XYZ file of C-alpha atoms in Angstrom:
76
model
C -8.679 30.494 -11.150
C -6.979 33.444 -9.210
C -6.544 30.852 -6.249
C -4.732 28.546 -8.479
C -2.396 31.255 -9.762
C -1.449 32.128 -6.396
C -1.066 28.758 -5.160
C 1.133 27.919 -8.030
C 3.302 31.045 -7.665
C 3.781 30.616 -4.123
C 4.745 26.563 -4.581
C 7.404 28.025 -7.301
C 8.728 30.968 -4.566
C 7.661 33.489 -7.044
C 6.248 36.656 -5.745
C 2.654 37.532 -6.640
C -0.084 39.974 -5.855
C -3.296 38.280 -4.815
C -5.142 41.642 -5.544
C -3.893 41.729 -9.048
C -4.596 37.765 -9.528
C -8.185 38.245 -8.525
C -8.803 41.452 -10.653
C -7.126 39.589 -13.394
C -9.537 36.327 -12.991
C -12.726 38.787 -13.003
C -11.381 40.635 -15.881
C -11.041 37.191 -17.955
C -14.342 35.804 -16.836
C -15.656 39.298 -17.754
C -13.890 39.013 -21.204
C -15.232 35.538 -21.825
C -18.732 36.546 -21.187
C -18.375 39.484 -23.517
C -16.633 42.823 -23.413
C -19.764 44.614 -22.764
C -19.975 42.793 -19.395
C -16.599 44.584 -18.061
C -16.915 47.765 -16.130
C -14.811 50.120 -18.023
C -14.746 52.639 -15.498
C -14.196 50.446 -12.554
C -11.117 48.730 -14.535
C -9.622 52.298 -15.485
C -10.082 53.399 -11.455
C -8.084 50.067 -10.504
C -5.468 50.827 -13.198
C -5.278 54.205 -12.016
C -4.667 53.084 -8.345
C -1.812 50.630 -9.520
C -0.287 53.179 -11.239
C -0.702 56.161 -8.727
C -0.148 54.095 -5.586
C 3.871 53.610 -5.940
C 4.384 56.824 -7.095
C 2.320 58.496 -4.424
C 4.025 56.179 -1.802
C 7.426 57.325 -3.290
C 6.618 60.981 -2.638
C 5.534 60.573 0.750
C 8.730 58.300 1.606
C 10.947 61.096 -0.198
C 9.299 64.060 1.764
C 9.695 62.052 5.044
C 13.152 61.201 4.248
C 14.073 64.970 3.830
C 11.892 65.762 6.988
C 13.896 63.492 9.087
C 17.452 64.122 7.531
C 16.892 68.057 8.110
C 15.771 67.366 11.749
C 18.567 64.804 12.609
C 21.497 65.240 10.357
C 23.883 68.447 11.751
C 24.874 71.364 9.447
C 28.265 71.415 8.862
């Protein structure tokens, strides 16, 4: 199902995350088979990763910006 979703979104020219599509498909199959089949710890770890990745990337980018800015912009 994830492949179908990614293909349709690509044909429509819409951005799509393949990793999110695969996780969604696996989670959907798990829910169909019964909620007990879903490994909650793994799901929580994935969600934490999805949340923290852009936050950490933002902090790293901001830090690098200030390092470069202080190094190359002359003080007046």
